[in-house]
Short mmCIF file of C-alpha atoms in Angstrom, two decimals:
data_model
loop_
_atom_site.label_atom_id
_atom_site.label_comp_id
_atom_site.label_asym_id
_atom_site.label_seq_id
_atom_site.Cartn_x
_atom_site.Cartn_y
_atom_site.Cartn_z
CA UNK A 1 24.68 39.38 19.10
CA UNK A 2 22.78 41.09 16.30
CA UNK A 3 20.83 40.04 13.54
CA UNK A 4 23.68 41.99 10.97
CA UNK A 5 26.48 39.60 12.83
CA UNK A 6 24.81 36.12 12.30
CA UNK A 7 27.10 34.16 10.19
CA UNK A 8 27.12 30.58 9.34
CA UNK A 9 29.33 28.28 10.94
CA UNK A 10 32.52 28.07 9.22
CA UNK A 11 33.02 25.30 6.18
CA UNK A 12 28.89 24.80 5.94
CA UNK A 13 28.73 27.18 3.08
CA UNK A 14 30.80 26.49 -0.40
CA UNK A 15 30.68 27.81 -3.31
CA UNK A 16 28.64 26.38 -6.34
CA UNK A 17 31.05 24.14 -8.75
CA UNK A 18 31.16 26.15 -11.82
CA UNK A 19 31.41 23.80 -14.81
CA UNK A 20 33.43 24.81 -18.11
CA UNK A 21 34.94 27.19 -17.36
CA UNK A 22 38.62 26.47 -17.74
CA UNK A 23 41.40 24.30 -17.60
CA UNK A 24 42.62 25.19 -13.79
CA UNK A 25 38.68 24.04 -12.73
CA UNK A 26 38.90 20.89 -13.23
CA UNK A 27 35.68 21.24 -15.04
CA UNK A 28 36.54 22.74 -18.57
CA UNK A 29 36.30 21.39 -21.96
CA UNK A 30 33.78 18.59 -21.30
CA UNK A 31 32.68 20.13 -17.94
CA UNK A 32 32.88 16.54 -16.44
CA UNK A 33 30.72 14.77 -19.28
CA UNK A 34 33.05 12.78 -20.79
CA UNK A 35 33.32 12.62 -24.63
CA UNK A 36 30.05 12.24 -26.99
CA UNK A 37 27.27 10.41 -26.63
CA UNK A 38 23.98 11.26 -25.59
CA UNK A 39 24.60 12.19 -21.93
CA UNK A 40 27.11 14.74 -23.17
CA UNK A 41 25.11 16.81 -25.39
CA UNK A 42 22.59 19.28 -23.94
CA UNK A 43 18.80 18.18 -24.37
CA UNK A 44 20.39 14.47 -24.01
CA UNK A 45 17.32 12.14 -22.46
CA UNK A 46 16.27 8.72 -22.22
CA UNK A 47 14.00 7.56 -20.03
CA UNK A 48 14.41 5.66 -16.72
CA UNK A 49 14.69 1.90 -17.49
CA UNK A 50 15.90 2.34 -21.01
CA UNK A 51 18.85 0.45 -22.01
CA UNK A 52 20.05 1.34 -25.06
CA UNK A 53 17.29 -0.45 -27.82
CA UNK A 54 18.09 -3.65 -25.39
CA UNK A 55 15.03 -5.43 -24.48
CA UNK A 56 14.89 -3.54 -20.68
CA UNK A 57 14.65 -5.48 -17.74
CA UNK A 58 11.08 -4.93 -16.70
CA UNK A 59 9.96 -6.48 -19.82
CA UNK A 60 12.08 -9.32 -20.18
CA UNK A 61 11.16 -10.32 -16.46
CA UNK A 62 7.80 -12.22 -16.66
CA UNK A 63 4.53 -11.02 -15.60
CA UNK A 64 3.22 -12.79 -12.32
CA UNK A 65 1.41 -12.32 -8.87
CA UNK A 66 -1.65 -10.24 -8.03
CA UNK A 67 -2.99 -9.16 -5.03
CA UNK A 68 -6.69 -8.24 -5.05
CA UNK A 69 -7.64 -4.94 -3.45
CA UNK A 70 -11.35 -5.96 -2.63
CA UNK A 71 -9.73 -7.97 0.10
CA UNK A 72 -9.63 -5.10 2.19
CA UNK A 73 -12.95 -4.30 1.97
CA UNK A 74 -14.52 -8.05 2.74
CA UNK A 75 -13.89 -10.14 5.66
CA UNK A 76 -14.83 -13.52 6.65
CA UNK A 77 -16.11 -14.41 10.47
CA UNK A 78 -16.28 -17.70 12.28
CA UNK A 79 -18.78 -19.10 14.02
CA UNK A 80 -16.99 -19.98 16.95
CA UNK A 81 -15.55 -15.65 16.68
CA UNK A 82 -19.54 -15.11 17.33
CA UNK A 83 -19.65 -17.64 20.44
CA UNK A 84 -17.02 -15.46 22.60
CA UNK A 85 -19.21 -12.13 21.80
CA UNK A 86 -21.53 -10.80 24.32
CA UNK A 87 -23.98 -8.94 22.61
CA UNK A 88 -26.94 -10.93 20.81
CA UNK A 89 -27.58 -8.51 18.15
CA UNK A 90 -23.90 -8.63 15.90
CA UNK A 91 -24.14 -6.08 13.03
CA UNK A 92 -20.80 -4.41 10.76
CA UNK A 93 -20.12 -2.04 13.72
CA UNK A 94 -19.89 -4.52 16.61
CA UNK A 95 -17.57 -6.64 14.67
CA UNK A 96 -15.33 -4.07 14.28
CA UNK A 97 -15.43 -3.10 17.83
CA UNK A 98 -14.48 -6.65 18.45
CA UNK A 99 -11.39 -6.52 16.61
CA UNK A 100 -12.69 -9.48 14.14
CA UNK A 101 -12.61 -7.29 11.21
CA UNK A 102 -10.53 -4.36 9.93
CA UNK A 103 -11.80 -0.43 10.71
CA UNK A 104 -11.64 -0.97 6.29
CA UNK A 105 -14.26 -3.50 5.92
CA UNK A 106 -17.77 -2.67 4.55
CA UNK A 107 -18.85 -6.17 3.81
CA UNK A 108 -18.22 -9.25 6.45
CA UNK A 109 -20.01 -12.79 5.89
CA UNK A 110 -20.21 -15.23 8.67
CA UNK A 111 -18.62 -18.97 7.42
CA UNK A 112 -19.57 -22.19 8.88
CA UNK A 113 -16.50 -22.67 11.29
CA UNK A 114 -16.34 -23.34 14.65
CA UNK A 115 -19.84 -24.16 17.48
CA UNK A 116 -22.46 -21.44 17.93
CA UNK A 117 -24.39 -22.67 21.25
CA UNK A 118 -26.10 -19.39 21.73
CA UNK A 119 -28.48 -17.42 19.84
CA UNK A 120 -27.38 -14.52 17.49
CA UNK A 121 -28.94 -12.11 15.74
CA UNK A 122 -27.08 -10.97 12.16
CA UNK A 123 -28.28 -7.30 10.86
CA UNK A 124 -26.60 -5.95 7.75
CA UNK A 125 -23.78 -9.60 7.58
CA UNK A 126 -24.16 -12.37 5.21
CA UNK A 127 -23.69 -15.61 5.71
CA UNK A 128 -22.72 -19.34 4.15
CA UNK A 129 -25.68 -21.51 3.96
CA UNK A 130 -24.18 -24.06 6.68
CA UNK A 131 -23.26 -20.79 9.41
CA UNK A 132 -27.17 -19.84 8.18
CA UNK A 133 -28.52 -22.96 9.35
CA UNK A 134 -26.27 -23.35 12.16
CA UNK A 135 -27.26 -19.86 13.52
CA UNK A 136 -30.93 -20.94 13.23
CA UNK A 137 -30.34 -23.97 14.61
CA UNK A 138 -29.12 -21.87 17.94
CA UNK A 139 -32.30 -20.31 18.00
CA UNK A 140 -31.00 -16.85 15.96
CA UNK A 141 -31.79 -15.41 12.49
CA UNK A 142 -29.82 -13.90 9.98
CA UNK A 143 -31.22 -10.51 8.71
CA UNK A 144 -29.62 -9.15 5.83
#
């Protein structure tokens, strides 16, 4: 074989439909636009969602739902998630290490759910006032 042979396979080239230009085409006259209107005449545009001066679709529907985006960055954390962990000091990057808060998170605060039996130190994570005094009540402190 040489690179002057190399053909493609046969049937996976066709020619380009030429449009107006004749009769025996199939394709004259109109060149498969139909007859008048916008959409037949060259430069004819509307834009997407437009339905002819009819009140379109996306603004008849009403306007509802909303899904804030902060909620990626801020997580919540139970007490009873800081019980199972084995480390005393618990900052940002041992949560995530943990799996208890997304790789996304930059804030976490610690909510009042769940026992704490053991004492914890917080560095760089809020907390509720009742996980505060629980924490303290374990014998830990909450440095923020």
């Amino acid at each position: 074989m040489q690179l002057n042979s190399i053909k493609p396979a046969a049937g996976a080239k066709h020619a380009k439909r030429r449009v107006g230009r004749g009769i025996g085409s199939g394709l004259g006259k109109t060149a498969g636009r139909g007859h008048k209107g916008q959409k037949s005449r060259a430069g004819g545009y509307h834009k997407v969602g437009f339905e002819g001066g009819q009140m379109p679709l996306q603004r008849r529907l009403p306007k509802r739902g909303f899904k804030s985006q902060s909620l990626k960055f801020n997580a919540e954390v139970r007490l009873g998630d800081l019980q199972r962990l084995e480390s005393a000091e618990i900052d940002l990057l041992t949560l995530k290490q943990a799996g208890l808060v997304g790789e996304l998170v930059r804030n976490a605060k610690v909510i009042a759910a769940g026992e704490l039996s053991r004492k914890v130190v917080l560095k760089g994570v809020s907390a509720t006032a009742g996980a505060k005094k629980a924490i303290e009540a374990a014998g830990g402190s909450v440095a923020e």
